[in-house]
Amino acid sequence: MTRQSQFIEIGTGIKARRWRFLSGRAKLHFMTQENASPAKCGKRIWWVVLVLGIISGIGFFLVSPRVNQISRFDLPVSVEFVTASSLRNKLLNSAAPLKLVNMWATWCAPCVAEMPHLLKLYKNYRDRGVELYLVSMDLKEEVRNVEKFLDDQGVDFVTYLKDQKDNDFINEVNPDWSGGLPASMIFDAKGEMKNFWIGDLSYEDFEKEVLRYLESGKSQ
């Protein structure tokens, strides 16, 4: 027997088996339809509708772009967009004896590590007139990630996100600022900047700075 004849024989066998299988299936299908009662058919249709409904629901859950997205209005955190000018106006309009401004970003590891120290400081000294201004340097499109991060940190007060080109914002806030993060500034009751530094601090270092300017403000 040649190789060609083997191939033809095998191919013919497959076709024969396939034909018999399809014929058997067609016969079974015909017998099922013929012998099925109206009650059984109705029950079968109900199950098909139920299964299709479940599949459609799962598909919508996976495909819908709003699923698993965090809406700004679902969180207690309030994030306002600011420019350097509007931030400056907020500082000038506040009569608080000390205003601590912190520039940070969700992608900045030192900023993330520093955040608990800032929040602890604010909690311990807000009754003494300390205000904390958290200004995110993230892109506007990342506002939901910013809100999610702040919500996870337990922030329940108004925070800010820059609404300006990086270089313009940086130069207007402080011409001596290179843009490095985190960056912190202390302003007095008149809105004048008293200190500025780049880099993360410990809680103790923040506390020393705050106490130093709180005490100096009392003596003036």
Coordinates of N, CA and C in Angstrom, one line a residue:
M1 N 0.9 -1.2 0.0 CA 0.0 0.0 0.0 C 0.9 1.2 0.0
T2 N 0.6 2.2 -0.9 CA 1.4 3.4 -1.0 C 1.0 4.4 0.1
R3 N 1.9 5.4 0.2 CA 1.6 6.5 1.2 C 0.3 7.2 0.8
Q4 N 0.1 7.4 -0.5 CA -1.1 8.1 -1.0 C -2.4 7.4 -0.7
S5 N -2.3 6.0 -0.9 CA -3.5 5.2 -0.6 C -3.8 5.2 0.9
Q6 N -2.8 5.2 1.8 CA -3.1 5.3 3.2 C -3.8 6.6 3.6
F7 N -3.3 7.7 3.0 CA -3.9 9.0 3.3 C -5.4 9.0 2.8
I8 N -5.6 8.4 1.6 CA -7.0 8.4 1.1 C -7.9 7.6 2.0
E9 N -7.4 6.5 2.5 CA -8.1 5.6 3.3 C -8.5 6.2 4.6
I10 N -7.5 6.8 5.3 CA -7.7 7.5 6.6 C -8.7 8.6 6.4
G11 N -8.5 9.4 5.3 CA -9.4 10.5 5.1 C -10.8 10.1 4.9
T12 N -11.0 9.0 4.2 CA -12.3 8.4 4.0 C -12.9 7.9 5.3
G13 N -12.1 7.3 6.1 CA -12.6 6.8 7.4 C -13.1 8.0 8.3
I14 N -12.4 9.0 8.3 CA -12.8 10.2 9.1 C -14.1 10.7 8.6
K15 N -14.2 10.9 7.3 CA -15.5 11.4 6.8 C -16.6 10.4 7.1
A16 N -16.4 9.1 7.0 CA -17.4 8.2 7.3 C -17.9 8.3 8.8
R17 N -16.9 8.3 9.7 CA -17.3 8.4 11.1 C -18.0 9.7 11.4
R18 N -17.5 10.8 10.8 CA -18.2 12.1 11.0 C -19.6 12.1 10.4
W19 N -19.8 11.4 9.3 CA -21.1 11.4 8.7 C -22.0 10.6 9.6
R20 N -21.5 9.5 10.2 CA -22.3 8.7 11.1 C -22.7 9.4 12.3
F21 N -21.7 10.2 12.9 CA -21.9 11.0 14.1 C -23.0 12.0 13.9
L22 N -22.8 12.8 12.7 CA -23.8 13.8 12.5 C -25.2 13.2 12.2
S23 N -25.2 12.1 11.5 CA -26.5 11.5 11.2 C -27.2 11.0 12.5
G24 N -26.4 10.5 13.4 CA -26.9 10.1 14.7 C -27.4 11.2 15.5
R25 N -26.7 12.3 15.5 CA -27.1 13.5 16.2 C -28.4 14.1 15.6
A26 N -28.4 14.1 14.3 CA -29.6 14.6 13.7 C -30.8 13.8 14.0
K27 N -30.6 12.5 14.1 CA -31.7 11.6 14.4 C -32.2 11.8 15.9
L28 N -31.2 12.0 16.8 CA -31.5 12.2 18.2 C -32.2 13.5 18.4
H29 N -31.8 14.5 17.6 CA -32.4 15.8 17.7 C -33.9 15.7 17.2
F30 N -34.0 15.0 16.2 CA -35.4 14.8 15.6 C -36.3 14.1 16.6
M31 N -35.8 13.1 17.2 CA -36.6 12.3 18.2 C -36.9 13.2 19.4
T32 N -35.9 14.0 19.8 CA -36.2 14.8 21.0 C -37.3 15.8 20.7
Q33 N -37.2 16.5 19.6 CA -38.2 17.5 19.2 C -39.6 16.8 19.1
E34 N -39.6 15.6 18.5 CA -40.9 15.0 18.2 C -41.5 14.5 19.5
N35 N -40.7 14.1 20.5 CA -41.3 13.5 21.7 C -41.5 14.5 22.9
A36 N -40.9 15.8 22.7 CA -40.9 16.7 23.8 C -42.3 17.3 24.0
S37 N -42.7 17.4 25.3 CA -44.0 18.0 25.6 C -44.0 19.5 25.7
P38 N -45.1 20.2 25.5 CA -45.1 21.7 25.6 C -44.5 22.2 27.0
A39 N -44.8 21.5 28.1 CA -44.3 21.9 29.4 C -42.8 21.8 29.5
K40 N -42.3 20.7 28.9 CA -40.8 20.6 28.9 C -40.1 21.6 28.1
C41 N -40.7 21.9 26.9 CA -40.2 22.9 26.0 C -40.2 24.3 26.7
G42 N -41.3 24.6 27.4 CA -41.4 25.9 28.1 C -40.3 26.0 29.2
K43 N -40.1 24.9 29.9 CA -39.1 24.9 31.0 C -37.7 25.1 30.4
R44 N -37.5 24.4 29.3 CA -36.2 24.5 28.7 C -35.9 25.9 28.2
I45 N -36.9 26.6 27.6 CA -36.7 28.0 27.1 C -36.5 28.9 28.3
W46 N -37.1 28.7 29.4 CA -36.9 29.5 30.6 C -35.5 29.4 31.1
W47 N -34.9 28.2 31.1 CA -33.6 28.0 31.6 C -32.6 28.7 30.6
V48 N -32.9 28.6 29.3 CA -32.0 29.3 28.3 C -32.0 30.8 28.5
V49 N -33.2 31.3 28.8 CA -33.3 32.8 29.0 C -32.5 33.2 30.3
L50 N -32.6 32.4 31.3 CA -31.9 32.6 32.6 C -30.4 32.6 32.4
V51 N -29.9 31.6 31.7 CA -28.5 31.5 31.5 C -27.9 32.6 30.6
L52 N -28.7 33.0 29.6 CA -28.3 34.1 28.7 C -28.3 35.4 29.5
G53 N -29.2 35.6 30.4 CA -29.2 36.8 31.3 C -28.0 36.9 32.2
I54 N -27.6 35.7 32.7 CA -26.5 35.7 33.6 C -25.2 36.0 32.8
I55 N -25.1 35.4 31.6 CA -23.9 35.7 30.8 C -23.8 37.2 30.4
S56 N -25.0 37.8 30.1 CA -25.0 39.2 29.7 C -24.6 40.1 30.8
G57 N -25.1 39.7 32.0 CA -24.7 40.5 33.2 C -23.2 40.5 33.5
I58 N -22.6 39.3 33.4 CA -21.2 39.1 33.6 C -20.4 39.9 32.5
G59 N -20.9 39.8 31.3 CA -20.2 40.6 30.2 C -20.2 42.1 30.4
F60 N -21.4 42.6 30.9 CA -21.5 44.0 31.1 C -20.5 44.4 32.3
F61 N -20.4 43.6 33.3 CA -19.5 43.9 34.4 C -18.1 44.0 34.0
L62 N -17.7 43.1 33.1 CA -16.3 43.1 32.6 C -16.0 44.2 31.6
V63 N -16.9 44.5 30.8 CA -16.7 45.4 29.7 C -16.9 46.9 30.1
S64 N -17.9 47.1 31.0 CA -18.3 48.5 31.3 C -17.1 49.3 31.8
P65 N -16.8 50.5 31.3 CA -15.6 51.3 31.7 C -15.8 51.9 33.1
R66 N -17.0 52.0 33.6 CA -17.2 52.6 34.9 C -17.1 51.7 36.0
V67 N -17.1 50.4 35.7 CA -17.0 49.4 36.8 C -15.6 49.5 37.4
N68 N -15.5 49.4 38.7 CA -14.3 49.5 39.5 C -13.6 50.8 39.4
Q69 N -14.2 51.8 38.8 CA -13.6 53.1 38.8 C -14.2 53.9 40.0
I70 N -13.4 54.7 40.6 CA -13.8 55.5 41.7 C -14.3 56.8 41.3
S71 N -15.5 57.1 41.6 CA -16.1 58.4 41.3 C -15.6 59.4 42.4
R72 N -15.3 60.6 42.0 CA -14.9 61.7 42.9 C -16.0 61.9 44.0
F73 N -17.3 61.7 43.6 CA -18.4 62.1 44.5 C -18.7 60.9 45.4
D74 N -18.0 59.8 45.3 CA -18.2 58.7 46.2 C -17.3 58.7 47.4
L75 N -16.4 59.6 47.4 CA -15.4 59.7 48.5 C -15.6 61.0 49.3
P76 N -15.2 60.9 50.6 CA -15.3 62.1 51.4 C -14.2 63.2 51.1
V77 N -13.2 62.8 50.4 CA -12.1 63.7 50.1 C -12.5 64.7 49.1
S78 N -12.1 65.9 49.3 CA -12.4 67.0 48.4 C -11.1 67.5 47.8
V79 N -11.0 67.4 46.5 CA -9.7 67.9 45.8 C -10.1 69.0 44.9
E80 N -9.5 70.2 45.1 CA -9.8 71.3 44.3 C -8.6 71.6 43.4
F81 N -8.8 72.1 42.1 CA -7.8 72.4 41.2 C -7.3 73.8 41.5
V82 N -6.0 74.1 41.6 CA -5.5 75.4 41.9 C -4.3 75.7 41.0
T83 N -4.1 77.0 40.7 CA -2.9 77.5 40.1 C -2.1 78.1 41.2
A84 N -0.9 78.5 40.9 CA 0.0 79.2 41.9 C -0.7 80.4 42.4
S85 N -1.3 81.2 41.5 CA -2.0 82.4 41.9 C -3.1 82.2 42.9
S86 N -4.0 81.2 42.6 CA -5.1 80.9 43.4 C -4.7 80.3 44.8
L87 N -3.6 79.5 44.8 CA -3.1 79.0 46.0 C -2.6 80.2 46.9
R88 N -1.9 81.1 46.3 CA -1.4 82.3 47.0 C -2.5 83.1 47.6
N89 N -3.6 83.2 46.9 CA -4.7 84.0 47.4 C -5.3 83.2 48.6
K90 N -5.4 81.9 48.6 CA -5.9 81.2 49.7 C -5.0 81.4 51.0
L91 N -3.7 81.4 50.8 CA -2.8 81.6 51.9 C -3.0 83.1 52.5
L92 N -3.1 84.0 51.6 CA -3.3 85.4 52.0 C -4.6 85.7 52.7
N93 N -5.6 85.0 52.3 CA -7.0 85.1 52.9 C -7.2 84.4 54.2
S94 N -6.2 83.5 54.5 CA -6.3 82.8 55.8 C -5.6 83.5 56.9
A95 N -6.3 83.6 58.1 CA -5.8 84.3 59.2 C -5.1 83.3 60.2
A96 N -4.9 82.0 59.8 CA -4.2 81.1 60.6 C -2.8 81.5 60.9
P97 N -2.3 81.3 62.1 CA -1.0 81.8 62.5 C 0.1 81.0 61.8
L98 N -0.2 79.8 61.3 CA 0.9 79.1 60.6 C 0.2 78.2 59.5
K99 N 0.7 78.3 58.4 CA 0.2 77.5 57.2 C 1.3 76.6 56.7
L100 N 1.2 75.3 56.7 CA 2.2 74.4 56.2 C 1.7 73.9 54.8
V101 N 2.5 74.2 53.8 CA 2.1 73.8 52.4 C 3.1 72.7 52.0
N102 N 2.5 71.6 51.5 CA 3.3 70.4 51.1 C 3.0 70.0 49.7
M103 N 4.0 70.1 48.8 CA 3.8 69.6 47.4 C 4.2 68.2 47.3
W104 N 3.4 67.4 46.8 CA 3.6 65.9 46.8 C 3.0 65.3 45.5
A105 N 3.2 64.0 45.3 CA 2.6 63.3 44.2 C 2.4 61.8 44.6
T106 N 1.4 61.1 44.0 CA 1.2 59.7 44.3 C 2.3 58.8 43.8
W107 N 3.1 59.3 42.8 CA 4.2 58.5 42.2 C 5.5 58.7 42.9
C108 N 5.5 59.7 43.9 CA 6.7 60.0 44.6 C 6.8 59.2 45.9
A109 N 7.7 58.3 46.0 CA 7.9 57.4 47.1 C 8.1 58.1 48.4
P110 N 9.1 59.1 48.5 CA 9.3 59.9 49.7 C 8.0 60.7 50.1
C111 N 7.3 61.1 49.1 CA 6.0 61.8 49.5 C 5.0 60.9 50.2
V112 N 4.9 59.7 49.6 CA 4.0 58.7 50.2 C 4.4 58.4 51.6
A113 N 5.7 58.2 51.8 CA 6.3 57.8 53.1 C 6.1 59.0 54.1
E114 N 6.1 60.2 53.7 CA 6.0 61.4 54.5 C 4.6 61.7 54.9
M115 N 3.6 61.3 54.1 CA 2.3 61.7 54.4 C 1.7 61.4 55.8
P116 N 1.9 60.2 56.3 CA 1.4 59.9 57.7 C 2.0 60.9 58.7
H117 N 3.2 61.3 58.6 CA 3.8 62.3 59.5 C 3.1 63.6 59.4
L118 N 2.8 64.1 58.2 CA 2.1 65.3 58.0 C 0.7 65.3 58.6
L119 N 0.0 64.2 58.4 CA -1.4 64.1 58.9 C -1.4 64.0 60.4
K120 N -0.4 63.3 61.0 CA -0.3 63.3 62.4 C 0.0 64.6 63.0
L121 N 0.9 65.4 62.4 CA 1.2 66.7 62.8 C 0.0 67.6 62.7
Y122 N -0.8 67.6 61.7 CA -2.0 68.4 61.5 C -3.0 68.0 62.6
K123 N -3.2 66.8 62.8 CA -4.1 66.3 63.8 C -3.8 66.9 65.2
N124 N -2.5 66.9 65.5 CA -2.0 67.3 66.8 C -2.0 68.8 67.0
Y125 N -1.9 69.6 65.9 CA -1.7 71.0 66.0 C -2.7 71.9 65.4
R126 N -3.7 71.3 64.8 CA -4.7 72.1 64.1 C -5.5 73.0 65.1
D127 N -5.7 72.5 66.4 CA -6.4 73.2 67.4 C -5.5 74.5 67.8
R128 N -4.3 74.5 67.5 CA -3.4 75.7 67.8 C -3.3 76.6 66.6
G129 N -4.1 76.3 65.6 CA -4.2 77.2 64.4 C -3.3 76.8 63.2
V130 N -2.8 75.6 63.2 CA -2.0 75.2 62.1 C -2.9 74.7 61.0
E131 N -2.7 75.1 59.8 CA -3.4 74.7 58.6 C -2.4 73.9 57.7
L132 N -3.0 72.8 57.1 CA -2.2 72.0 56.2 C -2.7 72.1 54.8
Y133 N -1.9 72.5 53.9 CA -2.3 72.6 52.5 C -1.5 71.5 51.7
L134 N -2.2 70.4 51.3 CA -1.6 69.4 50.5 C -1.9 69.7 49.0
V135 N -0.8 69.9 48.3 CA -1.0 70.2 46.9 C -0.3 69.1 46.0
S136 N -1.2 68.4 45.3 CA -0.7 67.3 44.5 C -0.1 67.8 43.2
M137 N 1.0 67.3 42.8 CA 1.6 67.6 41.5 C 1.3 66.6 40.4
D138 N 0.3 65.7 40.7 CA -0.1 64.7 39.7 C -0.8 65.4 38.5
L139 N -1.0 64.7 37.4 CA -1.7 65.2 36.3 C -3.2 65.3 36.7
K140 N -3.9 66.2 36.1 CA -5.3 66.4 36.3 C -6.1 65.1 36.1
E141 N -5.6 64.4 35.1 CA -6.3 63.1 34.7 C -6.2 62.1 35.8
E142 N -5.3 62.3 36.8 CA -5.1 61.3 37.8 C -5.8 61.7 39.1
V143 N -6.8 62.6 39.0 CA -7.5 63.1 40.2 C -8.1 62.0 41.0
R144 N -8.6 61.0 40.3 CA -9.3 59.9 41.0 C -8.3 59.1 41.8
N145 N -7.1 58.9 41.3 CA -6.0 58.2 42.0 C -5.6 59.0 43.2
V146 N -5.5 60.3 43.1 CA -5.2 61.2 44.2 C -6.2 61.1 45.3
E147 N -7.5 61.1 44.9 CA -8.5 61.0 45.9 C -8.5 59.7 46.6
K148 N -8.3 58.6 45.8 CA -8.3 57.3 46.4 C -7.1 57.2 47.4
F149 N -6.0 57.7 47.1 CA -4.8 57.6 48.0 C -5.1 58.4 49.3
L150 N -5.6 59.6 49.1 CA -5.9 60.5 50.3 C -7.0 59.9 51.2
D151 N -8.0 59.3 50.5 CA -9.1 58.6 51.3 C -8.5 57.4 52.1
D152 N -7.6 56.7 51.5 CA -7.0 55.6 52.2 C -6.1 56.1 53.4
Q153 N -5.6 57.3 53.3 CA -4.8 57.9 54.3 C -5.7 58.5 55.4
G154 N -7.0 58.5 55.2 CA -7.9 59.1 56.2 C -8.1 60.6 56.1
V155 N -7.7 61.2 55.0 CA -7.9 62.6 54.8 C -9.3 63.0 54.7
D156 N -9.8 64.0 55.5 CA -11.2 64.4 55.5 C -11.3 65.9 55.3
F157 N -10.3 66.5 54.8 CA -10.4 68.0 54.6 C -10.0 68.3 53.1
V158 N -10.2 69.6 52.7 CA -10.0 70.0 51.4 C -8.5 69.9 51.0
T159 N -8.2 69.3 49.9 CA -6.8 69.3 49.4 C -6.8 69.9 48.0
Y160 N -5.6 69.9 47.4 CA -5.5 70.6 46.1 C -4.7 69.8 45.1
L161 N -4.9 70.1 43.8 CA -4.2 69.5 42.7 C -3.9 70.6 41.7
K162 N -2.6 70.8 41.3 CA -2.2 71.9 40.4 C -2.9 71.8 39.1
D163 N -3.4 73.0 38.6 CA -4.0 73.1 37.4 C -3.3 74.1 36.5
Q164 N -2.0 73.7 36.2 CA -1.1 74.7 35.6 C 0.1 73.9 35.0
K165 N 0.8 74.4 34.0 CA 2.0 73.7 33.5 C 3.0 73.7 34.7
D166 N 3.7 72.6 34.7 CA 4.7 72.4 35.8 C 5.6 73.5 36.0
N167 N 6.3 73.9 35.0 CA 7.3 75.0 35.1 C 6.7 76.3 35.6
D168 N 5.6 76.6 35.0 CA 4.9 77.9 35.4 C 4.5 77.8 36.9
F169 N 3.9 76.7 37.3 CA 3.5 76.6 38.7 C 4.7 76.6 39.6
I170 N 5.7 75.9 39.3 CA 6.9 75.9 40.1 C 7.6 77.2 40.3
N171 N 7.7 77.9 39.2 CA 8.4 79.2 39.2 C 7.6 80.3 40.0
E172 N 6.2 80.2 39.8 CA 5.4 81.2 40.5 C 5.3 80.9 42.0
V173 N 5.3 79.6 42.4 CA 5.3 79.3 43.8 C 6.5 79.7 44.5
N174 N 7.7 79.4 43.9 CA 9.0 79.8 44.5 C 10.0 79.7 43.4
P175 N 10.6 80.8 43.0 CA 11.6 80.7 41.9 C 12.8 79.9 42.3
D176 N 13.1 79.7 43.6 CA 14.2 78.9 44.0 C 13.9 77.4 44.1
W177 N 12.7 77.1 43.8 CA 12.3 75.6 43.8 C 12.7 75.0 42.5
S178 N 13.4 73.9 42.6 CA 13.8 73.1 41.4 C 12.7 72.2 40.9
G179 N 11.7 72.0 41.7 CA 10.6 71.1 41.3 C 10.7 69.8 42.0
G180 N 11.8 69.6 42.8 CA 11.9 68.3 43.5 C 10.8 68.1 44.5
L181 N 10.5 66.9 44.8 CA 9.4 66.5 45.7 C 9.9 65.5 46.7
P182 N 9.3 65.5 47.9 CA 8.3 66.5 48.4 C 9.0 67.8 48.6
A183 N 8.2 68.9 48.6 CA 8.7 70.2 48.9 C 7.7 70.8 49.9
S184 N 8.2 71.5 50.9 CA 7.3 72.0 52.0 C 7.7 73.5 52.2
M185 N 6.7 74.3 52.6 CA 6.8 75.7 52.9 C 6.0 76.0 54.1
I186 N 6.5 76.9 54.9 CA 5.8 77.4 56.0 C 5.5 78.9 55.8
F187 N 4.2 79.3 56.0 CA 3.8 80.7 55.8 C 3.2 81.2 57.2
D188 N 3.4 82.4 57.5 CA 2.9 83.0 58.7 C 1.5 83.5 58.5
A189 N 1.0 84.2 59.6 CA -0.4 84.7 59.5 C -0.6 85.7 58.4
K190 N 0.4 86.4 58.0 CA 0.3 87.4 56.9 C 0.5 86.8 55.5
G191 N 0.7 85.5 55.5 CA 0.9 84.9 54.2 C 2.3 85.0 53.6
E192 N 3.3 85.4 54.5 CA 4.7 85.5 54.1 C 5.4 84.1 54.3
M193 N 6.2 83.7 53.3 CA 6.9 82.5 53.5 C 8.0 82.6 54.4
K194 N 8.1 81.8 55.4 CA 9.1 81.8 56.4 C 10.2 80.8 56.2
N195 N 9.9 79.7 55.6 CA 10.8 78.6 55.4 C 10.4 77.7 54.2
F196 N 11.4 77.1 53.6 CA 11.2 76.3 52.4 C 12.2 75.2 52.4
W197 N 11.9 74.0 52.1 CA 12.8 72.9 52.0 C 12.3 71.8 51.1
I198 N 13.3 71.1 50.5 CA 12.9 69.9 49.6 C 13.4 68.7 50.3
G199 N 12.6 67.6 50.2 CA 12.9 66.4 50.9 C 12.0 66.0 52.0
D200 N 11.8 64.7 52.3 CA 10.9 64.3 53.3 C 11.5 64.5 54.7
L201 N 10.6 64.7 55.6 CA 11.0 64.9 57.0 C 10.3 63.9 57.9
S202 N 10.9 63.6 59.1 CA 10.2 62.8 60.1 C 9.2 63.6 60.8
Y203 N 8.3 63.0 61.6 CA 7.4 63.7 62.4 C 8.0 64.7 63.3
E204 N 9.1 64.2 64.0 CA 9.8 65.1 64.9 C 10.4 66.3 64.3
D205 N 10.9 66.2 63.0 CA 11.5 67.4 62.3 C 10.4 68.3 62.0
F206 N 9.3 67.8 61.5 CA 8.1 68.7 61.2 C 7.7 69.4 62.5
E207 N 7.6 68.7 63.6 CA 7.1 69.3 64.8 C 8.0 70.4 65.3
K208 N 9.4 70.2 65.1 CA 10.3 71.3 65.5 C 10.1 72.6 64.7
E209 N 9.9 72.4 63.4 CA 9.7 73.6 62.5 C 8.4 74.3 62.9
V210 N 7.3 73.5 63.1 CA 6.1 74.1 63.5 C 6.1 74.9 64.8
L211 N 6.7 74.2 65.8 CA 6.8 74.9 67.1 C 7.7 76.1 67.1
R212 N 8.7 76.1 66.3 CA 9.6 77.2 66.2 C 8.9 78.4 65.7
Y213 N 8.1 78.3 64.7 CA 7.4 79.4 64.1 C 6.1 79.8 64.9
L214 N 5.5 78.8 65.5 CA 4.4 79.2 66.4 C 4.9 80.0 67.5
E215 N 6.0 79.7 68.1 CA 6.5 80.4 69.3 C 7.0 81.8 68.8
S216 N 7.6 81.9 67.7 CA 8.1 83.2 67.2 C 7.0 84.1 66.8
G217 N 5.9 83.5 66.3 CA 4.7 84.3 66.0 C 4.1 84.9 67.2
K218 N 4.1 84.2 68.3 CA 3.6 84.8 69.6 C 4.4 86.0 70.1
S219 N 5.7 85.9 69.9 CA 6.5 87.0 70.4 C 6.5 88.2 69.5
Q220 N 5.9 88.2 68.4 CA 5.9 89.4 67.5 C 4.7 90.3 67.8

